[in-house]
C-alpha positions as MATLAB code, in Angstrom:
seq = 'MSLKETIRQPMPCQDPQVRRTNFDEVALGYSEEQAVKEAARCIQCKKPRCREGCPVEVLIPDFIKAVAARDFAGAAVKLKEKNALPAICGRVCPQESQCEEKCILGIKSEPVAIGRLERFVADWEMAQGASATEPAPAKGAKVAVIGAGPAGLTCAAELAKLGYAVTVFEALHTAGGVLMYGIPEFRLPKAIVDKEIANLRQLGVDLQFNVVIGSSVTVEELMNERGYAAVFLGTGAGLPNFMGIPGENLCGVFSANEFLTRTNLMKGFRFPEYGTPVKLGRKVAVLGAGNVAMDAARTAVRLGAEEVTIVYRRSDKEMPARAEEIEHAREEGVQFQLLTNPVEIIGDENGWVKAMKCLRYELGEPDASGRRKPVAIANSEFVMDTDTVIIAIGTGPNPLATKSTAGLELNRRGNIVADEAGRTSIPGVFAGGDIVTGAATVILAMGAGKKAAQAIDAYITTKAAEAAN';
ca = [
      -0.637  -35.602   -6.116;
      -1.181  -35.640  -10.154;
       0.272  -32.361  -11.961;
      -3.373  -31.807  -12.775;
      -3.546  -30.605   -8.812;
      -0.783  -29.202   -8.920;
      -2.299  -26.037  -11.241;
      -2.813  -22.884   -9.414;
      -6.269  -21.610   -9.826;
      -6.481  -18.327  -11.723;
      -8.197  -15.510  -10.104;
     -11.526  -14.307  -12.299;
     -10.830  -11.139  -13.545;
     -13.095   -8.286  -15.357;
     -12.197   -8.242  -18.960;
      -9.553   -5.657  -19.626;
     -11.671   -3.901  -22.269;
     -14.875   -3.658  -19.570;
     -12.963   -2.551  -17.118;
     -10.910    0.433  -18.410;
     -14.219    1.884  -18.250;
     -15.332    1.498  -14.567;
     -13.713    1.732  -11.172;
     -15.272   -1.660  -10.360;
     -12.500   -4.394   -8.597;
     -10.712   -5.814  -10.991;
      -9.812   -9.216   -9.931;
     -12.988  -10.633   -8.726;
     -11.738  -13.601   -6.125;
     -11.953  -16.823   -5.539;
     -15.302  -19.032   -5.545;
     -15.567  -21.665   -2.590;
     -14.447  -24.704   -5.236;
     -11.655  -22.705   -6.362;
     -10.232  -21.834   -2.643;
     -10.546  -25.337   -1.521;
      -9.069  -26.564   -4.606;
      -5.938  -24.091   -3.856;
      -5.609  -24.837   -0.650;
      -5.179  -28.411   -1.186;
      -2.294  -27.494   -2.962;
      -0.856  -26.544    0.340;
       1.554  -29.846    1.368;
       1.758  -28.411    5.323;
       5.471  -28.700    5.017;
       7.043  -29.136    8.342;
       8.927  -26.249    8.696;
       6.762  -23.759    6.293;
       9.091  -21.274    4.715;
       5.968  -18.997    3.981;
       5.970  -17.734    7.380;
       9.163  -16.880    7.321;
       8.404  -14.667    4.500;
       4.952  -12.855    6.005;
       6.111   -9.215    7.867;
       3.423  -10.091   10.536;
       3.932  -14.003   10.959;
       0.475  -15.372    9.387;
      -0.017  -18.976   10.314;
      -0.446  -19.519    6.859;
      -0.243  -23.536    6.839;
      -3.326  -23.443   10.059;
      -5.476  -21.474    7.815;
      -5.038  -22.927    4.910;
      -5.614  -26.471    6.176;
      -9.021  -25.136    7.454;
      -9.753  -23.696    4.156;
      -9.142  -26.900    2.463;
     -11.041  -28.493    5.225;
     -13.932  -25.941    3.990;
     -13.911  -24.903    7.865;
     -13.620  -21.388    6.907;
     -14.906  -19.730   10.374;
     -11.973  -21.864   11.569;
      -9.726  -20.284    8.691;
     -10.515  -16.623    9.999;
      -9.537  -17.461   13.295;
      -6.513  -18.463   12.665;
      -5.712  -15.382    9.628;
      -6.892  -12.602   12.103;
      -4.166  -14.031   15.317;
      -1.863  -11.985   13.280;
      -3.352  -10.019   10.755;
      -5.743   -7.093   11.605;
      -6.090   -6.271    8.274;
      -6.431   -9.615    5.963;
      -9.170   -8.590    3.053;
      -6.569   -5.625    2.520;
      -3.618   -7.729    2.528;
      -5.068  -10.143    0.824;
      -5.687   -7.856   -2.343;
      -3.169   -5.363   -2.414;
       0.270   -7.794   -0.414;
       3.011   -8.014   -2.814;
       2.703  -11.735   -2.186;
       5.107  -13.349   -4.814;
       8.315  -11.827   -3.149;
       7.068  -12.462    0.756;
       5.785  -15.394    1.658;
       4.880  -16.850   -1.963;
       7.961  -16.619   -2.918;
       9.124  -19.075   -0.049;
       6.588  -21.315   -0.976;
       8.302  -25.128   -1.338;
       5.871  -25.692   -4.079;
       7.207  -22.909   -5.958;
      10.408  -24.677   -6.654;
       8.950  -26.735   -9.592;
       5.517  -25.506   -9.492;
       3.623  -22.366   -8.901;
       3.483  -21.327   -5.369;
      -0.196  -21.732   -3.294;
      -1.719  -18.437   -3.952;
      -1.802  -17.366   -0.406;
      -3.011  -13.667   -0.771;
      -5.900  -15.047   -2.840;
      -6.997  -17.535   -0.264;
      -6.372  -14.672    2.237;
      -8.534  -12.552    0.627;
     -11.358  -15.570    0.256;
     -11.386  -15.832    3.722;
     -11.362  -12.296    4.769;
     -14.536  -11.550    2.667;
     -16.299  -14.732    3.410;
     -16.169  -13.167    6.891;
     -17.099  -10.220    5.927;
     -19.540  -11.336    4.287;
     -21.233  -13.423    7.658;
     -21.424  -10.167    9.403;
     -18.874  -11.467   12.056;
     -15.384  -10.737   13.509;
     -13.188  -13.338   15.089;
     -11.865  -10.664   17.402;
     -13.418   -9.873   20.632;
     -11.956   -6.968   22.998;
      -9.493   -7.577   25.388;
      -9.839   -7.090   29.376;
      -8.569   -3.678   30.127;
      -5.167   -3.097   31.218;
      -5.881    0.788   32.881;
      -3.554    2.402   30.432;
      -3.994    4.701   27.217;
      -1.728    4.528   24.081;
      -2.034    7.163   21.457;
      -1.914    5.941   17.729;
      -0.748    9.204   15.139;
      -1.581    8.426   11.986;
      -4.509    6.331   10.317;
      -2.736    3.832    7.919;
      -1.474    0.549    7.692;
       1.156    0.816   10.506;
      -1.210    2.914   12.845;
      -4.122    0.797   12.596;
      -1.827   -2.471   12.934;
      -0.521   -0.901   16.261;
      -3.969    0.490   17.176;
      -5.566   -2.978   16.802;
      -2.294   -5.443   18.858;
      -2.855   -3.125   21.525;
      -6.361   -2.956   21.966;
      -6.072   -6.989   21.492;
      -3.824   -6.930   24.893;
      -6.347   -4.548   26.462;
      -4.725   -0.793   26.005;
      -7.051    1.887   25.686;
      -5.925    3.111   22.599;
      -6.876    6.391   20.555;
      -6.052    6.756   16.779;
      -4.885   10.573   15.684;
      -5.971   10.958   12.449;
      -5.094   14.127   10.351;
      -7.554   13.619    7.634;
     -11.695   12.961    7.820;
     -11.685    9.618    7.562;
      -9.266    6.507    8.554;
      -7.072    4.359    6.004;
      -4.139    6.623    4.750;
      -2.262    5.705    1.817;
      -5.223    2.740    1.542;
      -8.008    5.700    1.135;
      -6.599    8.290   -0.420;
      -3.390    6.248   -2.850;
      -5.011    3.265   -3.880;
      -7.426    3.098   -6.683;
     -11.106    1.623   -5.680;
     -10.617   -0.472   -8.928;
      -7.735   -2.457   -6.668;
      -8.562   -1.912   -3.215;
     -12.446   -0.767   -2.681;
     -13.028    1.375    0.082;
     -15.775   -0.395    1.634;
     -13.391   -3.280    2.220;
     -11.143   -0.598    4.270;
     -14.303    0.318    5.751;
     -15.349   -2.545    7.228;
     -11.699   -3.500    8.371;
     -11.929   -0.234   10.238;
     -14.832   -0.924   11.959;
     -13.253   -4.630   13.330;
     -11.031   -1.913   15.001;
     -13.824   -0.609   16.487;
     -14.962   -3.707   18.001;
     -11.920   -3.796   19.645;
     -12.998   -0.387   21.149;
     -10.075    1.709   19.473;
     -11.007    5.253   19.333;
     -10.436    7.084   16.495;
     -10.138   10.926   16.491;
     -10.037   12.874   13.149;
      -9.267   16.562   11.870;
      -6.286   15.991   14.249;
      -2.908   17.307   12.825;
      -0.371   16.458   15.335;
       2.063   19.428   15.650;
      -0.507   22.188   14.815;
      -3.649   20.317   16.823;
      -1.402   18.807   19.543;
       1.943   18.045   20.328;
       3.384   14.457   21.249;
       4.708   16.043   24.426;
       1.246   16.923   25.100;
      -0.127   13.776   24.867;
       2.026   12.562   26.967;
       2.412   14.788   29.744;
      -0.987   16.564   29.945;
      -3.271   14.211   28.354;
      -1.556   10.907   29.834;
      -1.308    8.840   27.419;
       1.768    5.892   28.742;
       3.348    5.423   24.997;
       2.988    7.565   21.343;
       3.347    5.473   18.293;
       3.956    7.684   15.265;
       2.902    6.002   11.872;
       2.702    9.300    9.456;
       3.788    7.646    7.104;
       5.466    9.600    3.950;
       3.192   11.787    1.958;
       5.067   14.630    0.871;
       5.374   13.824   -2.613;
       8.998   13.996   -4.708;
       9.748   16.098   -7.525;
      12.158   15.712  -10.845;
      13.583   19.470  -10.182;
      13.553   20.215  -14.250;
      11.852   23.033  -16.096;
       8.142   23.421  -16.239;
       6.532   21.175  -12.939;
       4.864   24.340  -11.911;
       2.740   24.161  -15.194;
      -0.927   23.795  -15.310;
      -1.782   19.943  -16.033;
       1.367   18.531  -13.891;
       0.344   16.444  -10.859;
       2.388   14.873   -8.166;
       0.244   11.098   -8.103;
      -0.211   12.023   -4.293;
      -2.652   14.765   -5.294;
      -3.999   13.294   -8.663;
      -4.846   10.026   -6.481;
      -5.740   12.055   -3.564;
      -8.463   13.594   -5.693;
      -9.594   10.608   -7.679;
      -9.815    8.117   -4.862;
     -10.261   10.086   -1.124;
     -12.503   13.171   -2.807;
     -14.096   10.781   -5.450;
     -13.455   12.637   -8.409;
     -14.231    9.142  -10.448;
     -17.439   10.058   -9.596;
     -17.899   13.263  -10.592;
     -20.558   15.618  -11.018;
     -21.817   13.580   -8.283;
     -19.162   14.511   -6.234;
     -17.994   18.253   -6.920;
     -14.294   17.339   -7.380;
     -13.298   16.860  -10.875;
      -9.751   15.910  -12.025;
      -9.318   17.864  -15.408;
      -6.776   15.407  -17.816;
      -5.850   15.906  -21.291;
      -5.983   13.723  -24.206;
      -2.296   12.521  -23.719;
      -0.852   12.087  -20.156;
       2.649   10.717  -19.525;
       2.699    8.886  -16.096;
       6.804    9.523  -14.813;
       8.276    6.597  -12.600;
       7.321    2.840  -13.013;
       6.202    1.439   -9.380;
       2.911    0.887   -8.197;
       1.536    4.136   -7.791;
       2.544    5.057  -11.187;
       0.413    1.896  -12.581;
      -2.178    3.263   -9.722;
      -2.230    6.330  -11.487;
      -1.883    5.495  -15.088;
      -4.749    2.917  -14.714;
      -6.828    5.489  -13.075;
      -6.256    8.093  -16.079;
      -7.210    5.717  -18.615;
     -10.261    5.413  -16.629;
     -10.711    8.883  -16.225;
     -11.049    8.909  -20.183;
      -7.924    9.661  -21.109;
      -7.025    9.022  -25.089;
      -3.358    7.586  -24.632;
      -1.149    7.097  -21.153;
       1.981    6.363  -21.152;
       4.449    5.754  -18.662;
       7.939    7.070  -18.579;
      10.607    5.458  -17.004;
      14.388    5.782  -17.089;
      15.113    1.932  -17.355;
      13.953   -0.808  -18.971;
      11.043   -3.008  -17.771;
      13.375   -5.569  -15.898;
      14.243   -3.032  -13.565;
      10.042   -1.680  -13.304;
       9.561   -1.909   -9.088;
       5.576   -2.410  -10.116;
       4.068   -6.003   -8.754;
       3.949   -8.073  -12.039;
       0.767   -8.414  -11.848;
       0.095   -4.530  -11.517;
       2.476   -3.650  -15.107;
       0.804   -7.145  -16.981;
      -2.896   -5.485  -16.003;
      -1.876   -1.936  -17.100;
      -0.610   -3.074  -20.965;
      -4.163   -4.840  -20.796;
      -5.764   -1.939  -20.156;
      -4.341    0.031  -22.661;
      -1.126    1.950  -20.845;
       2.018    2.199  -23.288;
       5.459    2.054  -21.965;
       8.269    4.870  -23.174;
      11.076    2.990  -21.292;
      15.031    4.056  -21.392;
      13.582    7.696  -21.158;
      13.422   10.262  -18.841;
      11.936   14.273  -19.346;
      14.713   16.983  -18.976;
      12.192   19.657  -18.943;
       8.501   20.001  -19.065;
       7.214   22.330  -22.249;
       3.930   25.118  -21.679;
       1.856   26.792  -24.110;
       1.389   30.473  -23.872;
      -1.425   30.254  -21.254;
       0.438   28.057  -19.008;
      -0.315   24.820  -19.868;
       1.292   21.584  -20.240;
       2.079   20.917  -24.020;
       4.883   18.480  -24.853;
       7.873   17.203  -22.943;
      11.684   17.369  -23.728;
      13.420   13.894  -23.349;
      16.912   11.882  -23.258;
      16.991    8.834  -24.347;
      19.139    6.344  -22.049;
      21.188    3.458  -22.156;
      22.002    0.697  -19.159;
      25.187    0.608  -17.707;
      26.450   -1.251  -14.515;
      24.270   -1.739  -11.215;
      24.146    0.624   -8.936;
      23.463    0.370   -4.714;
      19.627   -0.338   -5.655;
      20.877   -3.487   -7.138;
      19.356   -1.623  -10.580;
      21.081   -1.240  -14.001;
      22.366    2.376  -13.805;
      20.910    4.548  -16.544;
      23.132    6.640  -18.609;
      21.602    9.322  -21.337;
      22.701    8.922  -24.510;
      24.775   11.800  -26.303;
      22.612   14.126  -29.006;
      19.327   11.608  -27.952;
      16.947   14.416  -27.696;
      13.365   14.657  -28.494;
       9.942   16.461  -27.866;
       7.199   14.148  -26.676;
       3.858   15.387  -27.228;
       1.670   15.917  -24.199;
      -0.833   17.321  -22.255;
      -0.698   15.985  -18.542;
       2.139   14.794  -16.557;
       1.815   12.692  -13.303;
       4.888   12.347  -11.472;
       5.096    9.435   -9.573;
       8.925    8.632   -8.208;
       8.204    8.299   -4.813;
       7.314   10.214   -1.140;
       8.909   11.560    1.726;
       8.054   12.124    5.287;
       5.758   15.065    5.754;
       8.117   17.220    8.667;
       4.849   19.012   10.630;
       5.031   15.773   13.437;
       8.497   15.398   13.606;
       9.905   19.114   13.835;
       7.182   19.733   16.486;
       8.690   16.837   18.761;
      11.990   18.369   20.377;
      14.528   15.184   20.962;
      13.557   13.121   18.342;
      16.189   11.728   16.190;
      16.064   12.199   12.488;
      18.020   10.804    9.795;
      19.371   13.101    6.810;
      16.107   12.530    5.079;
      13.718   13.460    7.933;
      13.113    9.708    8.364;
      12.648    9.042   12.118;
      15.448    7.231   13.663;
      14.156    3.547   15.271;
      15.217    0.349   16.186;
      13.618   -2.844   14.754;
      11.307   -2.365   17.968;
      10.399    0.954   17.077;
      11.858    2.774   19.600;
      12.834    5.878   19.088;
      15.447    8.154   20.626;
      12.376    9.777   23.137;
      11.329    6.942   25.719;
       7.533    6.275   25.538;
       7.740    7.417   22.145;
       7.569    4.605   19.262;
       7.663    5.059   15.694;
       7.285    2.702   12.129;
       5.964    2.408    8.756;
       7.080    4.562    5.961;
       7.724    7.746    8.368;
      10.948    5.621    9.629;
      11.912    3.262    6.575;
      10.969    5.535    3.692;
       8.105    4.506    0.716;
       7.334    0.705    1.128;
       4.371   -1.727    1.338;
       1.515   -1.548    2.878;
       2.363   -5.225    4.588;
       5.900   -3.599    5.544;
       4.167   -0.848    7.469;
       1.484   -3.357    8.828;
       4.934   -5.428   10.381;
       6.736   -2.383   11.947;
       3.083   -1.466   13.519;
       2.983   -4.871   14.938;
       6.724   -4.772   16.171;
       5.896   -1.693   17.762;
       2.824   -3.152   19.696;
       4.949   -5.396   21.345;
       7.635   -3.125   22.510;
       5.316   -0.311   23.611;
       3.553   -3.603   25.858;
       7.031   -4.641   27.236;
       7.953   -0.479   27.837;
       4.417   -0.032   30.031;
       4.465   -3.410   32.064;
       8.398   -2.596   33.075;
       7.554    0.683   33.975;
       4.330   -0.094   35.851;
       6.760   -3.049   37.650;
       9.027   -0.221   38.706;
       6.559    1.925   39.825;
       4.885   -0.727   42.122;
       8.253   -1.332   43.580;
];
């Protein structure tokens, strides 16, 4: 293979100066020719390490081989054998730290663009109007899935493919969870999520909305009164964390959760067509440097803020967001105030944000996360002008479902205690995703949902065999 052939195909994108004014998808996707060229870079290892890095164990070499042969339909079949949401994963999964990190080609060159090829195949199949997955013969047992986010949807799809009658109970008015309320349109178009969910309906999955577990119905009632053989809890981590500093209750302070929900799920970016405006000032400060912080900052740019600044207490090397998202944010004009942390949000006489009192930091020794610990510099206090503050420092579990389930073991943070297969302290009750691990990635939640589906199948099968004897 020549050096030219080993060059990774670039992803076509909107121009930064154009895209910062719209909510259209930034990455435009590979053409057929680009996809075939990129797929041809795969050397088809005898022991494909890339699969080891995939939480849902996608048949990566197989689907890529099919793309290289222009058998896109065959690639879709291979892809969906293991992944129920490929069009979503191809867009938001951090492949650079998972499957692509394991790619042998990446040792001396750039790894194969597995995620981009996954997106291409999924988009190609959607364009054909067909699904590569068909419903399975019915097994006669019912399973309840609580939460229609990545973990719940994956668990539901896997169980439906095994022949179970699956009902998903979702507290919101639509399915998708963080895919719908958290990730902006310019990174993950909601039409794509809707199409993936339509594929689940084709499998026979029943989606019930506006059902709050712990209020509308309990886990115990589902199992003892409604005849569900097992329950999967995938309620995520949607409760925002705050810093606990003075001024967080001022007008103009948002949690990233609220800000992105108003913009994405409630269509605030399409005001006045939708009556859910998001009031921003001229200068927006976003606290945090993860993917959610980048999403909030880039959304603020598109909503018309004149100056948007990421405020982070460590350096750029420690920022947990994907490198691609950081690069896109910089291209779109987001500024970065690093080694800085606010200690107070200052308000005006009307109770609105007008500034933040901050401290400068330096990095000390690594902490438990492996990142160097930020240490405040004495007498470094300064005031930063801002009229909107968005707090994006993580989320925790909503306690409504867990607190209403007697006998369900929780850890000190309120997350459900479950083993690798998703088994909890209650027989027949399984859990996975952010409600177990804390806030993590979409693909890790999907992997947990898939493992739990396998464990649920084993549990129900064993119970049926015991009853037969």
